[in-house]
Amino acid sequence: MDNEWTIKPKVGFGLISFGMDTNQVAAFSSVYGPLETVTEDADQALGLDDTLAFFSQFASQEDIAAVRGAIEDKAAQRGRQEIFNNGRVFVIYEADRVVSIMASSRESRTNFKDISVFDTAAVDVLRLFEKANGAPGRYRSTQAAFDHIGVSLDAFSLVESGKVQALTASDERFRERTIEVRKEAYISPEEAGSFVVHSVF
């Protein structure tokens, strides 16, 4: 398997490790392809006053203040997203350091435990990560989260009426599969109750 495309829970993805800065990641452009898109959280704060002035017609001052605070707090974290090589790899930064890497199904070399995860049936990939996680995953809509190893999958599964099923190639969403590895598992308190804990074994 190509080490450059190996998912490494709690460490990173391939040659990219958590804690690296943008210059260190840029050094691997010969591997991951050209940097195509950069989005910074600070950009969201531009024109904020005009935007909130418009929405003040429909929302209370308390709601406007809450939205302003959330956007300004996020901008202060100096978040940044970089997209490489036609959406094959996404790198997320906070405070100028890598905290998350996501690979898409456009990159078939992505692997874990010597398994090419985008060339393998979804149910087998879910089992692979559940085993590595040492516990069942959390599922919601097309998301699957394995918190012990900080890995999240999208479009490998679907939750309908509280039941979890693996997606197949016949579902158009299957073509948009992604796998994200984070330094720390992300669990939003507002969303935690909407997930279903499920074992695929």
mmCIF file of N, CA and C in Angstrom, residues 11-110:
data_model
loop_
_atom_site.group_PDB
_atom_site.id
_atom_site.type_symbol
_atom_site.label_atom_id
_atom_site.label_comp_id
_atom_site.label_asym_id
_atom_site.label_seq_id
_atom_site.Cartn_x
_atom_site.Cartn_y
_atom_site.Cartn_z
ATOM 1 N N VAL A 11 -2.704 10.471 14.248
ATOM 2 C CA VAL A 11 -1.409 10.920 13.721
ATOM 3 C C VAL A 11 -1.604 11.838 12.513
ATOM 4 N N GLY A 12 -2.405 11.386 11.549
ATOM 5 C CA GLY A 12 -2.625 12.181 10.355
ATOM 6 C C GLY A 12 -3.015 11.321 9.180
ATOM 7 N N PHE A 13 -2.594 11.746 7.998
ATOM 8 C CA PHE A 13 -2.929 11.051 6.763
ATOM 9 C C PHE A 13 -1.712 11.090 5.856
ATOM 10 N N GLY A 14 -1.189 9.914 5.539
ATOM 11 C CA GLY A 14 -0.015 9.859 4.686
ATOM 12 C C GLY A 14 1.152 10.627 5.275
ATOM 13 N N LEU A 15 1.683 11.577 4.516
ATOM 14 C CA LEU A 15 2.826 12.374 4.964
ATOM 15 C C LEU A 15 2.418 13.575 5.805
ATOM 16 N N ILE A 16 1.112 13.853 5.866
ATOM 17 C CA ILE A 16 0.615 15.023 6.595
ATOM 18 C C ILE A 16 0.261 14.626 8.021
ATOM 19 N N SER A 17 0.879 15.301 8.985
ATOM 20 C CA SER A 17 0.632 15.004 10.400
ATOM 21 C C SER A 17 -0.081 16.161 11.073
ATOM 22 N N PHE A 18 -0.863 15.846 12.086
ATOM 23 C CA PHE A 18 -1.512 16.889 12.870
ATOM 24 C C PHE A 18 -0.452 17.787 13.495
ATOM 25 N N GLY A 19 -0.724 19.082 13.504
ATOM 26 C CA GLY A 19 0.219 20.034 14.075
ATOM 27 C C GLY A 19 1.127 20.691 13.060
ATOM 28 N N MET A 20 1.149 20.172 11.830
ATOM 29 C CA MET A 20 1.962 20.811 10.789
ATOM 30 C C MET A 20 1.383 22.173 10.425
ATOM 31 N N ASP A 21 2.247 23.071 9.921
ATOM 32 C CA ASP A 21 1.765 24.359 9.432
ATOM 33 C C ASP A 21 1.613 24.307 7.910
ATOM 34 N N THR A 22 1.158 25.398 7.325
ATOM 35 C CA THR A 22 0.876 25.413 5.891
ATOM 36 C C THR A 22 2.124 25.189 5.040
ATOM 37 N N ASN A 23 3.252 25.694 5.479
ATOM 38 C CA ASN A 23 4.487 25.517 4.713
ATOM 39 C C ASN A 23 4.921 24.057 4.699
ATOM 40 N N GLN A 24 4.766 23.390 5.831
ATOM 41 C CA GLN A 24 5.134 21.976 5.894
ATOM 42 C C GLN A 24 4.241 21.142 4.988
ATOM 43 N N VAL A 25 2.952 21.452 4.973
ATOM 44 C CA VAL A 25 2.028 20.727 4.098
ATOM 45 C C VAL A 25 2.333 21.031 2.636
ATOM 46 N N ALA A 26 2.650 22.279 2.330
ATOM 47 C CA ALA A 26 2.944 22.677 0.950
ATOM 48 C C ALA A 26 4.137 21.918 0.383
ATOM 49 N N ALA A 27 5.027 21.471 1.249
ATOM 50 C CA ALA A 27 6.211 20.738 0.800
ATOM 51 C C ALA A 27 5.850 19.401 0.153
ATOM 52 N N PHE A 28 4.615 18.943 0.371
ATOM 53 C CA PHE A 28 4.187 17.652 -0.179
ATOM 54 C C PHE A 28 3.307 17.810 -1.420
ATOM 55 N N SER A 29 3.346 18.969 -2.047
ATOM 56 C CA SER A 29 2.489 19.203 -3.211
ATOM 57 C C SER A 29 2.814 18.258 -4.367
ATOM 58 N N SER A 30 4.039 17.771 -4.428
ATOM 59 C CA SER A 30 4.390 16.826 -5.486
ATOM 60 C C SER A 30 3.671 15.494 -5.298
ATOM 61 N N VAL A 31 3.224 15.228 -4.067
ATOM 62 C CA VAL A 31 2.501 13.991 -3.762
ATOM 63 C C VAL A 31 0.993 14.198 -3.886
ATOM 64 N N TYR A 32 0.496 15.265 -3.261
ATOM 65 C CA TYR A 32 -0.953 15.457 -3.162
ATOM 66 C C TYR A 32 -1.531 16.372 -4.235
ATOM 67 N N GLY A 33 -0.675 16.874 -5.095
ATOM 68 C CA GLY A 33 -1.149 17.691 -6.197
ATOM 69 C C GLY A 33 -1.209 19.161 -5.839
ATOM 70 N N PRO A 34 -1.582 19.989 -6.801
ATOM 71 C CA PRO A 34 -1.576 21.442 -6.589
ATOM 72 C C PRO A 34 -2.660 21.899 -5.622
ATOM 73 N N LEU A 35 -2.337 22.951 -4.878
ATOM 74 C CA LEU A 35 -3.319 23.600 -4.009
ATOM 75 C C LEU A 35 -4.242 24.430 -4.893
ATOM 76 N N GLU A 36 -5.541 24.127 -4.847
ATOM 77 C CA GLU A 36 -6.480 24.774 -5.758
ATOM 78 C C GLU A 36 -7.364 25.818 -5.095
ATOM 79 N N THR A 37 -7.766 25.574 -3.856
ATOM 80 C CA THR A 37 -8.701 26.484 -3.192
ATOM 81 C C THR A 37 -8.299 26.677 -1.745
ATOM 82 N N VAL A 38 -8.349 27.918 -1.279
ATOM 83 C CA VAL A 38 -8.091 28.238 0.130
ATOM 84 C C VAL A 38 -9.271 29.046 0.653
ATOM 85 N N THR A 39 -9.820 28.619 1.781
ATOM 86 C CA THR A 39 -10.896 29.353 2.444
ATOM 87 C C THR A 39 -10.483 29.605 3.880
ATOM 88 N N GLU A 40 -10.596 30.836 4.328
ATOM 89 C CA GLU A 40 -10.218 31.174 5.696
ATOM 90 C C GLU A 40 -11.439 31.641 6.468
ATOM 91 N N ASP A 41 -11.519 31.230 7.750
ATOM 92 C CA ASP A 41 -12.650 31.636 8.582
ATOM 93 C C ASP A 41 -12.733 33.150 8.712
ATOM 94 N N ALA A 42 -11.579 33.810 8.671
ATOM 95 C CA ALA A 42 -11.575 35.270 8.790
ATOM 96 C C ALA A 42 -12.390 35.914 7.673
ATOM 97 N N ASP A 43 -12.482 35.227 6.523
ATOM 98 C CA ASP A 43 -13.254 35.767 5.408
ATOM 99 C C ASP A 43 -14.728 35.922 5.763
ATOM 100 N N GLN A 44 -15.205 35.054 6.679
ATOM 101 C CA GLN A 44 -16.617 35.106 7.042
ATOM 102 C C GLN A 44 -16.963 36.397 7.776
ATOM 103 N N ALA A 45 -15.965 37.003 8.419
ATOM 104 C CA ALA A 45 -16.213 38.227 9.183
ATOM 105 C C ALA A 45 -16.264 39.467 8.294
ATOM 106 N N LEU A 46 -15.807 39.341 7.039
ATOM 107 C CA LEU A 46 -15.827 40.482 6.130
ATOM 108 C C LEU A 46 -17.274 40.806 5.750
ATOM 109 N N GLY A 47 -17.639 42.054 5.857
ATOM 110 C CA GLY A 47 -19.004 42.447 5.519
ATOM 111 C C GLY A 47 -20.042 41.980 6.508
ATOM 112 N N LEU A 48 -19.584 41.579 7.697
ATOM 113 C CA LEU A 48 -20.505 41.032 8.696
ATOM 114 C C LEU A 48 -21.560 42.050 9.109
ATOM 115 N N ASP A 49 -21.152 43.306 9.278
ATOM 116 C CA ASP A 49 -22.104 44.331 9.719
ATOM 117 C C ASP A 49 -23.252 44.494 8.724
ATOM 118 N N ASP A 50 -22.924 44.519 7.435
ATOM 119 C CA ASP A 50 -23.965 44.684 6.418
ATOM 120 C C ASP A 50 -24.908 43.482 6.394
ATOM 121 N N THR A 51 -24.322 42.293 6.520
ATOM 122 C CA THR A 51 -25.141 41.077 6.500
ATOM 123 C C THR A 51 -26.101 41.040 7.677
ATOM 124 N N LEU A 52 -25.583 41.327 8.867
ATOM 125 C CA LEU A 52 -26.422 41.278 10.059
ATOM 126 C C LEU A 52 -27.453 42.400 10.068
ATOM 127 N N ALA A 53 -27.115 43.524 9.471
ATOM 128 C CA ALA A 53 -28.087 44.618 9.384
ATOM 129 C C ALA A 53 -29.297 44.188 8.562
ATOM 130 N N PHE A 54 -29.047 43.429 7.514
ATOM 131 C CA PHE A 54 -30.151 42.924 6.694
ATOM 132 C C PHE A 54 -31.026 41.955 7.489
ATOM 133 N N PHE A 55 -30.383 41.021 8.202
ATOM 134 C CA PHE A 55 -31.152 40.012 8.939
ATOM 135 C C PHE A 55 -31.816 40.571 10.192
ATOM 136 N N SER A 56 -31.425 41.766 10.605
ATOM 137 C CA SER A 56 -32.038 42.366 11.792
ATOM 138 C C SER A 56 -33.523 42.657 11.565
ATOM 139 N N GLN A 57 -33.935 42.665 10.291
ATOM 140 C CA GLN A 57 -35.356 42.857 9.988
ATOM 141 C C GLN A 57 -36.192 41.659 10.431
ATOM 142 N N PHE A 58 -35.529 40.503 10.523
ATOM 143 C CA PHE A 58 -36.272 39.271 10.772
ATOM 144 C C PHE A 58 -35.913 38.605 12.100
ATOM 145 N N ALA A 59 -34.796 38.993 12.709
ATOM 146 C CA ALA A 59 -34.327 38.321 13.922
ATOM 147 C C ALA A 59 -34.205 39.313 15.074
ATOM 148 N N SER A 60 -34.244 38.775 16.290
ATOM 149 C CA SER A 60 -34.111 39.625 17.474
ATOM 150 C C SER A 60 -32.669 40.067 17.643
ATOM 151 N N GLN A 61 -32.459 41.104 18.434
ATOM 152 C CA GLN A 61 -31.106 41.583 18.705
ATOM 153 C C GLN A 61 -30.287 40.515 19.422
ATOM 154 N N GLU A 62 -30.958 39.720 20.256
ATOM 155 C CA GLU A 62 -30.249 38.644 20.965
ATOM 156 C C GLU A 62 -29.731 37.602 19.973
ATOM 157 N N ASP A 63 -30.568 37.242 18.987
ATOM 158 C CA ASP A 63 -30.146 36.268 17.982
ATOM 159 C C ASP A 63 -29.020 36.831 17.121
ATOM 160 N N ILE A 64 -29.131 38.088 16.743
ATOM 161 C CA ILE A 64 -28.088 38.725 15.938
ATOM 162 C C ILE A 64 -26.766 38.742 16.699
ATOM 163 N N ALA A 65 -26.833 39.070 17.991
ATOM 164 C CA ALA A 65 -25.620 39.114 18.815
ATOM 165 C C ALA A 65 -24.991 37.735 18.920
ATOM 166 N N ALA A 66 -25.824 36.696 19.030
ATOM 167 C CA ALA A 66 -25.306 35.330 19.134
ATOM 168 C C ALA A 66 -24.606 34.915 17.848
ATOM 169 N N VAL A 67 -25.213 35.251 16.709
ATOM 170 C CA VAL A 67 -24.603 34.921 15.419
ATOM 171 C C VAL A 67 -23.289 35.671 15.248
ATOM 172 N N ARG A 68 -23.288 36.957 15.582
ATOM 173 C CA ARG A 68 -22.059 37.743 15.486
ATOM 174 C C ARG A 68 -20.952 37.126 16.339
ATOM 175 N N GLY A 69 -21.284 36.768 17.567
ATOM 176 C CA GLY A 69 -20.290 36.194 18.465
ATOM 177 C C GLY A 69 -19.725 34.898 17.938
ATOM 178 N N ALA A 70 -20.594 34.039 17.388
ATOM 179 C CA ALA A 70 -20.137 32.751 16.866
ATOM 180 C C ALA A 70 -19.197 32.938 15.685
ATOM 181 N N ILE A 71 -19.545 33.855 14.771
ATOM 182 C CA ILE A 71 -18.702 34.087 13.597
ATOM 183 C C ILE A 71 -17.371 34.711 13.995
ATOM 184 N N GLU A 72 -17.399 35.669 14.898
ATOM 185 C CA GLU A 72 -16.156 36.317 15.324
ATOM 186 C C GLU A 72 -15.267 35.352 16.103
ATOM 187 N N ASP A 73 -15.879 34.491 16.921
ATOM 188 C CA ASP A 73 -15.087 33.501 17.657
ATOM 189 C C ASP A 73 -14.409 32.540 16.695
ATOM 190 N N LYS A 74 -15.143 32.100 15.672
ATOM 191 C CA LYS A 74 -14.573 31.166 14.705
ATOM 192 C C LYS A 74 -13.453 31.820 13.913
ATOM 193 N N ALA A 75 -13.643 33.071 13.540
ATOM 194 C CA ALA A 75 -12.599 33.790 12.808
ATOM 195 C C ALA A 75 -11.343 33.932 13.655
ATOM 196 N N ALA A 76 -11.533 34.132 14.966
ATOM 197 C CA ALA A 76 -10.392 34.301 15.865
ATOM 198 C C ALA A 76 -9.562 33.027 15.992
ATOM 199 N N GLN A 77 -10.166 31.875 15.664
ATOM 200 C CA GLN A 77 -9.425 30.613 15.732
ATOM 201 C C GLN A 77 -8.454 30.452 14.567
ATOM 202 N N ARG A 78 -8.504 31.391 13.627
ATOM 203 C CA ARG A 78 -7.635 31.369 12.453
ATOM 204 C C ARG A 78 -7.776 30.040 11.709
ATOM 205 N N GLY A 79 -9.032 29.679 11.471
ATOM 206 C CA GLY A 79 -9.293 28.454 10.722
ATOM 207 C C GLY A 79 -9.009 28.639 9.239
ATOM 208 N N ARG A 80 -8.679 27.549 8.581
ATOM 209 C CA ARG A 80 -8.322 27.601 7.163
ATOM 210 C C ARG A 80 -8.594 26.228 6.554
ATOM 211 N N GLN A 81 -9.113 26.214 5.345
ATOM 212 C CA GLN A 81 -9.284 24.964 4.612
ATOM 213 C C GLN A 81 -8.559 25.052 3.282
ATOM 214 N N GLU A 82 -7.782 24.007 2.973
ATOM 215 C CA GLU A 82 -7.083 23.922 1.698
ATOM 216 C C GLU A 82 -7.594 22.700 0.937
ATOM 217 N N ILE A 83 -7.854 22.884 -0.345
ATOM 218 C CA ILE A 83 -8.321 21.789 -1.191
ATOM 219 C C ILE A 83 -7.274 21.526 -2.263
ATOM 220 N N PHE A 84 -6.855 20.259 -2.364
ATOM 221 C CA PHE A 84 -5.795 19.873 -3.290
ATOM 222 C C PHE A 84 -6.336 18.994 -4.419
ATOM 223 N N ASN A 85 -5.790 19.220 -5.610
ATOM 224 C CA ASN A 85 -5.905 18.292 -6.733
ATOM 225 C C ASN A 85 -7.339 17.845 -7.015
ATOM 226 N N ASN A 86 -8.178 18.801 -7.382
ATOM 227 C CA ASN A 86 -9.551 18.490 -7.792
ATOM 228 C C ASN A 86 -10.351 17.795 -6.691
ATOM 229 N N GLY A 87 -10.138 18.236 -5.459
ATOM 230 C CA GLY A 87 -10.931 17.718 -4.355
ATOM 231 C C GLY A 87 -10.542 16.344 -3.863
ATOM 232 N N ARG A 88 -9.311 15.927 -4.141
ATOM 233 C CA ARG A 88 -8.883 14.621 -3.645
ATOM 234 C C ARG A 88 -8.542 14.666 -2.155
ATOM 235 N N VAL A 89 -7.948 15.765 -1.716
ATOM 236 C CA VAL A 89 -7.536 15.904 -0.317
ATOM 237 C C VAL A 89 -7.928 17.289 0.192
ATOM 238 N N PHE A 90 -8.486 17.323 1.405
ATOM 239 C CA PHE A 90 -8.834 18.572 2.092
ATOM 240 C C PHE A 90 -8.036 18.624 3.392
ATOM 241 N N VAL A 91 -7.428 19.759 3.675
ATOM 242 C CA VAL A 91 -6.670 19.925 4.918
ATOM 243 C C VAL A 91 -7.270 21.096 5.691
ATOM 244 N N ILE A 92 -7.613 20.852 6.955
ATOM 245 C CA ILE A 92 -8.237 21.864 7.806
ATOM 246 C C ILE A 92 -7.251 22.282 8.893
ATOM 247 N N TYR A 93 -7.150 23.595 9.104
ATOM 248 C CA TYR A 93 -6.253 24.151 10.121
ATOM 249 C C TYR A 93 -7.057 24.915 11.168
ATOM 250 N N GLU A 94 -6.550 24.924 12.382
ATOM 251 C CA GLU A 94 -6.990 25.847 13.425
ATOM 252 C C GLU A 94 -5.738 26.415 14.068
ATOM 253 N N ALA A 95 -5.732 27.723 14.301
ATOM 254 C CA ALA A 95 -4.548 28.399 14.837
ATOM 255 C C ALA A 95 -3.316 28.045 14.010
ATOM 256 N N ASP A 96 -3.527 27.958 12.687
ATOM 257 C CA ASP A 96 -2.438 27.731 11.727
ATOM 258 C C ASP A 96 -1.807 26.350 11.814
ATOM 259 N N ARG A 97 -2.496 25.397 12.442
ATOM 260 C CA ARG A 97 -1.963 24.039 12.551
ATOM 261 C C ARG A 97 -2.998 23.025 12.071
ATOM 262 N N VAL A 98 -2.534 21.955 11.435
ATOM 263 C CA VAL A 98 -3.440 20.934 10.908
ATOM 264 C C VAL A 98 -4.187 20.235 12.039
ATOM 265 N N VAL A 99 -5.518 20.200 11.924
ATOM 266 C CA VAL A 99 -6.339 19.477 12.900
ATOM 267 C C VAL A 99 -7.180 18.397 12.235
ATOM 268 N N SER A 100 -7.273 18.428 10.899
ATOM 269 C CA SER A 100 -8.130 17.477 10.201
ATOM 270 C C SER A 100 -7.667 17.318 8.764
ATOM 271 N N ILE A 101 -7.724 16.074 8.265
ATOM 272 C CA ILE A 101 -7.444 15.798 6.859
ATOM 273 C C ILE A 101 -8.563 14.917 6.328
ATOM 274 N N MET A 102 -9.057 15.245 5.155
ATOM 275 C CA MET A 102 -10.132 14.453 4.556
ATOM 276 C C MET A 102 -9.742 14.027 3.152
ATOM 277 N N ALA A 103 -9.955 12.751 2.850
ATOM 278 C CA ALA A 103 -9.714 12.220 1.513
ATOM 279 C C ALA A 103 -11.052 11.866 0.875
ATOM 280 N N SER A 104 -11.157 12.088 -0.423
ATOM 281 C CA SER A 104 -12.395 11.768 -1.129
ATOM 282 C C SER A 104 -12.201 10.539 -2.008
ATOM 283 N N SER A 105 -13.319 10.013 -2.493
ATOM 284 C CA SER A 105 -13.278 8.808 -3.322
ATOM 285 C C SER A 105 -12.587 9.047 -4.659
ATOM 286 N N ARG A 106 -12.264 10.312 -4.963
ATOM 287 C CA ARG A 106 -11.501 10.596 -6.182
ATOM 288 C C ARG A 106 -10.078 10.050 -6.087
ATOM 289 N N GLU A 107 -9.644 9.729 -4.854
ATOM 290 C CA GLU A 107 -8.291 9.201 -4.673
ATOM 291 C C GLU A 107 -8.371 7.740 -4.227
ATOM 292 N N SER A 108 -8.270 6.847 -5.197
ATOM 293 C CA SER A 108 -8.457 5.415 -4.935
ATOM 294 C C SER A 108 -7.320 4.795 -4.132
ATOM 295 N N ARG A 109 -6.197 5.496 -4.014
ATOM 296 C CA ARG A 109 -5.075 4.927 -3.256
ATOM 297 C C ARG A 109 -5.253 5.048 -1.744
ATOM 298 N N THR A 110 -6.267 5.759 -1.293
ATOM 299 C CA THR A 110 -6.512 5.909 0.142
ATOM 300 C C THR A 110 -6.690 4.540 0.775
#
